[in-house]
mmCIF file of C-alpha atoms in Angstrom:
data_model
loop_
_atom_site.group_PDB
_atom_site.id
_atom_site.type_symbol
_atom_site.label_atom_id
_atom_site.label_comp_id
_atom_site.label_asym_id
_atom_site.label_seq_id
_atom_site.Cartn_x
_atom_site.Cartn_y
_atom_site.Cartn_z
ATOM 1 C CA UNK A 824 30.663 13.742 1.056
ATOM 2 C CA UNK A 825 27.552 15.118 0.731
ATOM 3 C CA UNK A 826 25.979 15.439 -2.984
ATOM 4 C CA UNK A 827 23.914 18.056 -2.563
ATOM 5 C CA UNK A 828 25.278 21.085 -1.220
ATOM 6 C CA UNK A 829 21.931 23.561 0.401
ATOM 7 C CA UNK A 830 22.723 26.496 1.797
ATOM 8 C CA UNK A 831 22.095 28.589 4.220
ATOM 9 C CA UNK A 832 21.781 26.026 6.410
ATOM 10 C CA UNK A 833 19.229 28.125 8.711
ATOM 11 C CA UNK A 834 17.185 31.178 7.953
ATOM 12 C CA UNK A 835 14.983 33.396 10.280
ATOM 13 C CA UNK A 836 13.584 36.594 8.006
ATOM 14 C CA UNK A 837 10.771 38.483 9.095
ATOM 15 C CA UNK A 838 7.103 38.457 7.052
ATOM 16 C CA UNK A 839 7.071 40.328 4.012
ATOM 17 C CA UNK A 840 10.993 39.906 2.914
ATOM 18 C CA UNK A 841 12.071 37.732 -0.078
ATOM 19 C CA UNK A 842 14.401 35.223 -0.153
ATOM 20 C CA UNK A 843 16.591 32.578 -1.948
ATOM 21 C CA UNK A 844 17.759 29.196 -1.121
ATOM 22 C CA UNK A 845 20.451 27.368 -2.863
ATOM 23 C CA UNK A 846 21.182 23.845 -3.709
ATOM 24 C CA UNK A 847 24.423 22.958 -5.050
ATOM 25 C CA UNK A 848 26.232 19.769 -6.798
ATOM 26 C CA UNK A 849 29.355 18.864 -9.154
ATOM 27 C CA UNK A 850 26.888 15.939 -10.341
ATOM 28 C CA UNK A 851 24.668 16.198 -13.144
ATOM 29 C CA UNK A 852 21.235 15.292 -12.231
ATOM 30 C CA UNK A 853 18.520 14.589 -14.895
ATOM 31 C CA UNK A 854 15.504 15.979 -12.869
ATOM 32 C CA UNK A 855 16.006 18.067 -9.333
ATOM 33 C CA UNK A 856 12.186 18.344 -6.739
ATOM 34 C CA UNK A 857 12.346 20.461 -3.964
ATOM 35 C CA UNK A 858 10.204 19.587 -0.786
ATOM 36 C CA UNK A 859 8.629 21.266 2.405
ATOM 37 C CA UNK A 860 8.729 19.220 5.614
ATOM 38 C CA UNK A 861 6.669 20.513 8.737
ATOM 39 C CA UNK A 862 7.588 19.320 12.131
ATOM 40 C CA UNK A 863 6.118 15.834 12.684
ATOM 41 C CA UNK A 864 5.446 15.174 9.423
ATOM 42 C CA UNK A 865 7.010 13.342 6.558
ATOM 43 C CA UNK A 866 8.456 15.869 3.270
ATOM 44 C CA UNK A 867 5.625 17.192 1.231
ATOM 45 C CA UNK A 868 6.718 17.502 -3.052
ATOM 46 C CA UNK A 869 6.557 21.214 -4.272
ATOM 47 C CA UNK A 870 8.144 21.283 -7.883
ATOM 48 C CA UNK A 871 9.566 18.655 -10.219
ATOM 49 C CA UNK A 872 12.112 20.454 -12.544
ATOM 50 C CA UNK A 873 13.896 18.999 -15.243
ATOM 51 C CA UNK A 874 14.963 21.101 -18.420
ATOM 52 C CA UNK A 875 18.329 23.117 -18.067
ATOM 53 C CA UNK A 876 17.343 26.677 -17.486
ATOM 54 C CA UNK A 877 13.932 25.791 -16.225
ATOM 55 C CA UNK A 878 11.962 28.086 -14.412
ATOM 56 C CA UNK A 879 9.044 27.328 -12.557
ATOM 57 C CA UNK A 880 6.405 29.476 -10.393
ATOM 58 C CA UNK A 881 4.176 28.288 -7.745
ATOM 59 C CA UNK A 882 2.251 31.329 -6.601
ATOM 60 C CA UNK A 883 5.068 33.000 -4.374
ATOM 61 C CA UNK A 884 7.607 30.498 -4.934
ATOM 62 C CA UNK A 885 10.030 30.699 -8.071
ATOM 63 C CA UNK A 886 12.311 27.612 -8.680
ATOM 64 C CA UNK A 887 15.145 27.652 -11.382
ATOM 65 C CA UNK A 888 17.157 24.867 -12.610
ATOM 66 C CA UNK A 889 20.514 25.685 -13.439
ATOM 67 C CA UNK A 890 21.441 25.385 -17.119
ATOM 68 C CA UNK A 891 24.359 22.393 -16.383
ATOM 69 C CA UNK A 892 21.305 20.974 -14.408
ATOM 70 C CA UNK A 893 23.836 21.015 -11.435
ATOM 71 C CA UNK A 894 22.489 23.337 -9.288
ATOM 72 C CA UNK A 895 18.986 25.305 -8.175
ATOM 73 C CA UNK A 896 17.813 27.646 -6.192
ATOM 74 C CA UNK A 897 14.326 28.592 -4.669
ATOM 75 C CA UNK A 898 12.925 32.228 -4.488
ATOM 76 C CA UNK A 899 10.334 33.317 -2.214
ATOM 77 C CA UNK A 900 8.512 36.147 -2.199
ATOM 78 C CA UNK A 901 7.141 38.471 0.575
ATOM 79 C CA UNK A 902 7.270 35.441 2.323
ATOM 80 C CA UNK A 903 4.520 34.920 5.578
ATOM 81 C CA UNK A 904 4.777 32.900 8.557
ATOM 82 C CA UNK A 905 3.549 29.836 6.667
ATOM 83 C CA UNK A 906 6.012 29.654 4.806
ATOM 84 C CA UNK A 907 7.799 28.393 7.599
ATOM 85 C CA UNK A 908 9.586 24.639 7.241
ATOM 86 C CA UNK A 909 12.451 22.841 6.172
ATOM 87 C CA UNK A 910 13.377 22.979 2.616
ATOM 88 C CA UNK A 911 14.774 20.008 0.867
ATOM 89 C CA UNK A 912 15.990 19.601 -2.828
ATOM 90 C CA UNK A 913 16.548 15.803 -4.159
ATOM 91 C CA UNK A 914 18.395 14.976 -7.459
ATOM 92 C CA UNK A 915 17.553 12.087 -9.704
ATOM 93 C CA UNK A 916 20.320 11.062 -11.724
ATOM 94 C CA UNK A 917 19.633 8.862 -15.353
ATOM 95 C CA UNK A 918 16.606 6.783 -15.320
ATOM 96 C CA UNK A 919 17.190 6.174 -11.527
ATOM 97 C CA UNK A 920 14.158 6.151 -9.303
ATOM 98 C CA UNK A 921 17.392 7.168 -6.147
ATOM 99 C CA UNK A 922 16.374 10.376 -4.793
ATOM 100 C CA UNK A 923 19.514 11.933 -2.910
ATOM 101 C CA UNK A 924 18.475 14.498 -0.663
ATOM 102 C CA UNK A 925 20.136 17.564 0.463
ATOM 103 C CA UNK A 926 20.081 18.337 4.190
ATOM 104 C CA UNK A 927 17.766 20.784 3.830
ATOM 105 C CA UNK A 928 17.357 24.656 4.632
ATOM 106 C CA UNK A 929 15.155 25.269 7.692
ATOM 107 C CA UNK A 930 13.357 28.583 7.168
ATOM 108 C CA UNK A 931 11.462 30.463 10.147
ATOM 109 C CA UNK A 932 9.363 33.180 8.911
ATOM 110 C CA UNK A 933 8.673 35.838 12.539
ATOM 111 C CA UNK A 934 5.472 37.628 12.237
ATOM 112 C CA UNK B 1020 -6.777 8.357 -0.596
ATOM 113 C CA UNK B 1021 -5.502 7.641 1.817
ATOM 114 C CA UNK B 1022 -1.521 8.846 2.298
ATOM 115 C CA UNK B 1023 1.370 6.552 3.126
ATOM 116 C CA UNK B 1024 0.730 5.176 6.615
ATOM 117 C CA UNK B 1025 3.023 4.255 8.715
ATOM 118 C CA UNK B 1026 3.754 2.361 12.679
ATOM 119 C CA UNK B 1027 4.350 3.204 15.281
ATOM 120 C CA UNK B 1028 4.263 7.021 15.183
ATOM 121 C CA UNK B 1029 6.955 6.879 17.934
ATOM 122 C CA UNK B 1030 9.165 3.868 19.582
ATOM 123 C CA UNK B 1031 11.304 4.342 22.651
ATOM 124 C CA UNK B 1032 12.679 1.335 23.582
ATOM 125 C CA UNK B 1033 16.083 -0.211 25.041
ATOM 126 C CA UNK B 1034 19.484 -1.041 23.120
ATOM 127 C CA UNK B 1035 19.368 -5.016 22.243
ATOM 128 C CA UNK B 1036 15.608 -4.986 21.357
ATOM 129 C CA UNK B 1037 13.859 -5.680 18.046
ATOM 130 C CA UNK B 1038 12.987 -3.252 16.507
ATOM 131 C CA UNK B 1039 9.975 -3.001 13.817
ATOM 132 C CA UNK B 1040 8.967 -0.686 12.398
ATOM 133 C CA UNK B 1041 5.848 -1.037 9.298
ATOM 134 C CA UNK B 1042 4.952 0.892 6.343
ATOM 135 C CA UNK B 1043 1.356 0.844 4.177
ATOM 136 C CA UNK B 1044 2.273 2.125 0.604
ATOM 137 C CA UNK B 1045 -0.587 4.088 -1.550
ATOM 138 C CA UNK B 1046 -2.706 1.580 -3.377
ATOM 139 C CA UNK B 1047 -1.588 1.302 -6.721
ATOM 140 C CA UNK B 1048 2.184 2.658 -6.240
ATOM 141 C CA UNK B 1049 4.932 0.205 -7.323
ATOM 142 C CA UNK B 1050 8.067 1.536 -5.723
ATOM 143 C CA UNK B 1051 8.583 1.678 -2.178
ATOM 144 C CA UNK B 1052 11.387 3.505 -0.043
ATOM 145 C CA UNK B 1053 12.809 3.203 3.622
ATOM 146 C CA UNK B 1054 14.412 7.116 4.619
ATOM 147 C CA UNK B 1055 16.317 7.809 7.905
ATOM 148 C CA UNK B 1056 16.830 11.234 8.788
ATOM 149 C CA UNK B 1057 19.108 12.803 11.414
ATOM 150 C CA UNK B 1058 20.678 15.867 11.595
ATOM 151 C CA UNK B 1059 23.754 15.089 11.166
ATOM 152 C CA UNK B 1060 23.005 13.407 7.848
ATOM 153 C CA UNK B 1061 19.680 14.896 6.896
ATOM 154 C CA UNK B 1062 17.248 12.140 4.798
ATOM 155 C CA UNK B 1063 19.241 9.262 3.570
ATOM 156 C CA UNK B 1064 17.908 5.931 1.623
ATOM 157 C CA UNK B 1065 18.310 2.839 3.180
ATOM 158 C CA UNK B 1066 16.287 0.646 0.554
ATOM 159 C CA UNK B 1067 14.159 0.919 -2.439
ATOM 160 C CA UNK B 1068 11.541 -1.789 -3.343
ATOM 161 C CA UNK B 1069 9.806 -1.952 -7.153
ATOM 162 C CA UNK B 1070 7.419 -4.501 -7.250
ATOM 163 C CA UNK B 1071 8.192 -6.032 -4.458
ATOM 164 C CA UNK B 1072 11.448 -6.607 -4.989
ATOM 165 C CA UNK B 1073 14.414 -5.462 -3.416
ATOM 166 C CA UNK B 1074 16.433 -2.741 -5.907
ATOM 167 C CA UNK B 1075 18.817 -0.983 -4.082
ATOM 168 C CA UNK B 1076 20.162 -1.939 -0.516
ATOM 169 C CA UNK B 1077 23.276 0.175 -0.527
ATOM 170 C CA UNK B 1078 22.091 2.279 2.077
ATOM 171 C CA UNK B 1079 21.471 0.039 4.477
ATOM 172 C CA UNK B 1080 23.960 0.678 7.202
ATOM 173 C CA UNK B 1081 24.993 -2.697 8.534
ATOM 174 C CA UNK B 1082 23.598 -6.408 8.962
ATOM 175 C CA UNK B 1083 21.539 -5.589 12.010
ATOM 176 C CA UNK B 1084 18.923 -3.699 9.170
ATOM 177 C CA UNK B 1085 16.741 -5.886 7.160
ATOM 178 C CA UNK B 1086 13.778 -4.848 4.783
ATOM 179 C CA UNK B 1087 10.964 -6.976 3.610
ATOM 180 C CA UNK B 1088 7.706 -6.608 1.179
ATOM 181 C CA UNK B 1089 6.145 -9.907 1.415
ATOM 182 C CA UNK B 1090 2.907 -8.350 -0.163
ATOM 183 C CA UNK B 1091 2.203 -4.883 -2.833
ATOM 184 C CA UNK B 1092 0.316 -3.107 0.395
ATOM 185 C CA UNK B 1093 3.027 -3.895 3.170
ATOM 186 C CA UNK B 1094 6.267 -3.422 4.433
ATOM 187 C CA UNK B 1095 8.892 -3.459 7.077
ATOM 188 C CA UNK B 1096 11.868 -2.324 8.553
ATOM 189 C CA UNK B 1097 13.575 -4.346 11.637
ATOM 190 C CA UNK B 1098 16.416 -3.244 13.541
ATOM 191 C CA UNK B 1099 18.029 -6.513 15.718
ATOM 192 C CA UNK B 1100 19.853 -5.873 17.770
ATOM 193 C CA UNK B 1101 19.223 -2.005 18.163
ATOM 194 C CA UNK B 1102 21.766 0.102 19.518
ATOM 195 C CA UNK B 1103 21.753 3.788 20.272
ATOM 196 C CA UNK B 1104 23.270 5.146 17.601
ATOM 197 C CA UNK B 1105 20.050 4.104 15.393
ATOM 198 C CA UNK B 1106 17.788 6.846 16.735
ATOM 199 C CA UNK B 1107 16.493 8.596 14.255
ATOM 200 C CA UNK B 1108 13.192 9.412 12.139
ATOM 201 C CA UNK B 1109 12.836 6.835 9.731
ATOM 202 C CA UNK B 1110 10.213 7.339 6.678
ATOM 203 C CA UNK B 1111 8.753 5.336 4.218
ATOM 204 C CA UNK B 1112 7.389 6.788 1.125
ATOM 205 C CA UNK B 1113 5.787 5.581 -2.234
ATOM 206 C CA UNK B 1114 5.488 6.421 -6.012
ATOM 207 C CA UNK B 1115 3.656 4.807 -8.966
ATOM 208 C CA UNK B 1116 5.705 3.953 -12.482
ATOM 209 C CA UNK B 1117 7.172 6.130 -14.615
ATOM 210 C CA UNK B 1118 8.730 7.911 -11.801
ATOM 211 C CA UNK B 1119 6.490 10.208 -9.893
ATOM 212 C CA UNK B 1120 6.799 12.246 -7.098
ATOM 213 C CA UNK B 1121 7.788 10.264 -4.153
ATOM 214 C CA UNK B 1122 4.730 10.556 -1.672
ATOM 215 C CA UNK B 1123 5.978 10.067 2.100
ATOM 216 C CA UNK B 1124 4.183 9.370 5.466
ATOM 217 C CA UNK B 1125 4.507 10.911 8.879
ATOM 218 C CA UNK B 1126 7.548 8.788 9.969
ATOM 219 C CA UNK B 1127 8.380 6.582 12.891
ATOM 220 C CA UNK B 1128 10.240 8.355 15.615
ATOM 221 C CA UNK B 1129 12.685 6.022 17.515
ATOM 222 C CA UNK B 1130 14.333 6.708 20.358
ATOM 223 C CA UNK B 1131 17.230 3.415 21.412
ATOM 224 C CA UNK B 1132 17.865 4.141 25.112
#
């Protein structure tokens, strides 16, 4: 059973759309990151979020933490071919320093 | 600073064989952590280290796995005997107290034939 539920599982959108990933739990997690992996390379932190309700902006990247702090989604916006990756969100859970990953959206952005 | 460095970049090598792989943490970080990830399971934890010591060894999958950090700015992973089924990408990463952000390196690709 996986903990962390992200979905889609694979998206290809061309440049300039927007769009929103989704990571999903029944668990309760006290602080939720979301990470970028590139091919050949190890996961890369974007945003620590860890209020209920929290919503955080990084440029063309919205996060939002859901208000049961079970769920969050990423937003991106008029997204470019860089944006290109995997997308992973992690849950911490009490004063745990256990990350459990989700498996991850893997976004291809065509030109 | 330099990132979390890790060895080999990639390992092919026959079922049976040792397998080690090694991790450098960032100077200064405290907890250290062993990932596999497939795609069938995405990134999993085998084993978390904080100060040294061994926290958390739930995820290790069987008895052929052991971890050790004999030292604050080392680590490994060996695999005896290895077996096909352990092919995978396996990462180390590190963090400093209070947790931080995990920080990971570029992963060992193995490949058991």
């Amino acid at each position: 059973t996986q903990l962390l539920e992200q979905s889609p599982q694979f998206l290809s959108i061309q440049e300039g759309e927007n769009l929103t990933v989704y990571c999903n739990s029944s668990s309760v997690f006290s602080s939720l990151q979301w990470y970028r992996q590139e091919p050949g390379e190890g996961p890369v932190l974007l945003v620590t979020v860890v209020t209920g309700g929290e919503v955080k902006k990084l440029k063309r990247l919205t996060f939002q933490f859901g208000d049961a702090r079970k769920d969050s989604s990423l937003h991106i916006t008029a997204a470019q071919p860089g944006d290109t990756g995997l997308y992973l969100c992690a849950g911490a859970q009490g004063g745990s320093e256990k990350l459990v990953f989700g498996k991850g959206t893997k976004l291809t952005v065509n030109p | 600073d330099a990132g979390v460095i890790q060895s080999p970049r990639h390992e092919v090598t026959e079922m049976g064989q040792e397998v080690t792989l090694r991790c450098k943490p960032i100077s200064g970080h405290n907890s250290l952590f062993w990932y596999r990830q497939t795609m069938m399971r995405g990134l999993e934890l085998l084993i978390y280290f904080n100060n040294n010591v061994p926290i958390d060894d739930s995820g290790m999958p069987e008895d052929r796995f052991s971890a050790k950090m004999p030292n604050a700015s080392f680590s490994t992973l060996k695999i005896q005997p290895s077996e096909p089924r352990d092919s995978a990408v396996y990462f180390c990463a590190s963090s400093s107290p209070l947790n931080q952000p995990q920080h990971f390196g570029d992963g060992t690709r193995l490949s058991i034939l």
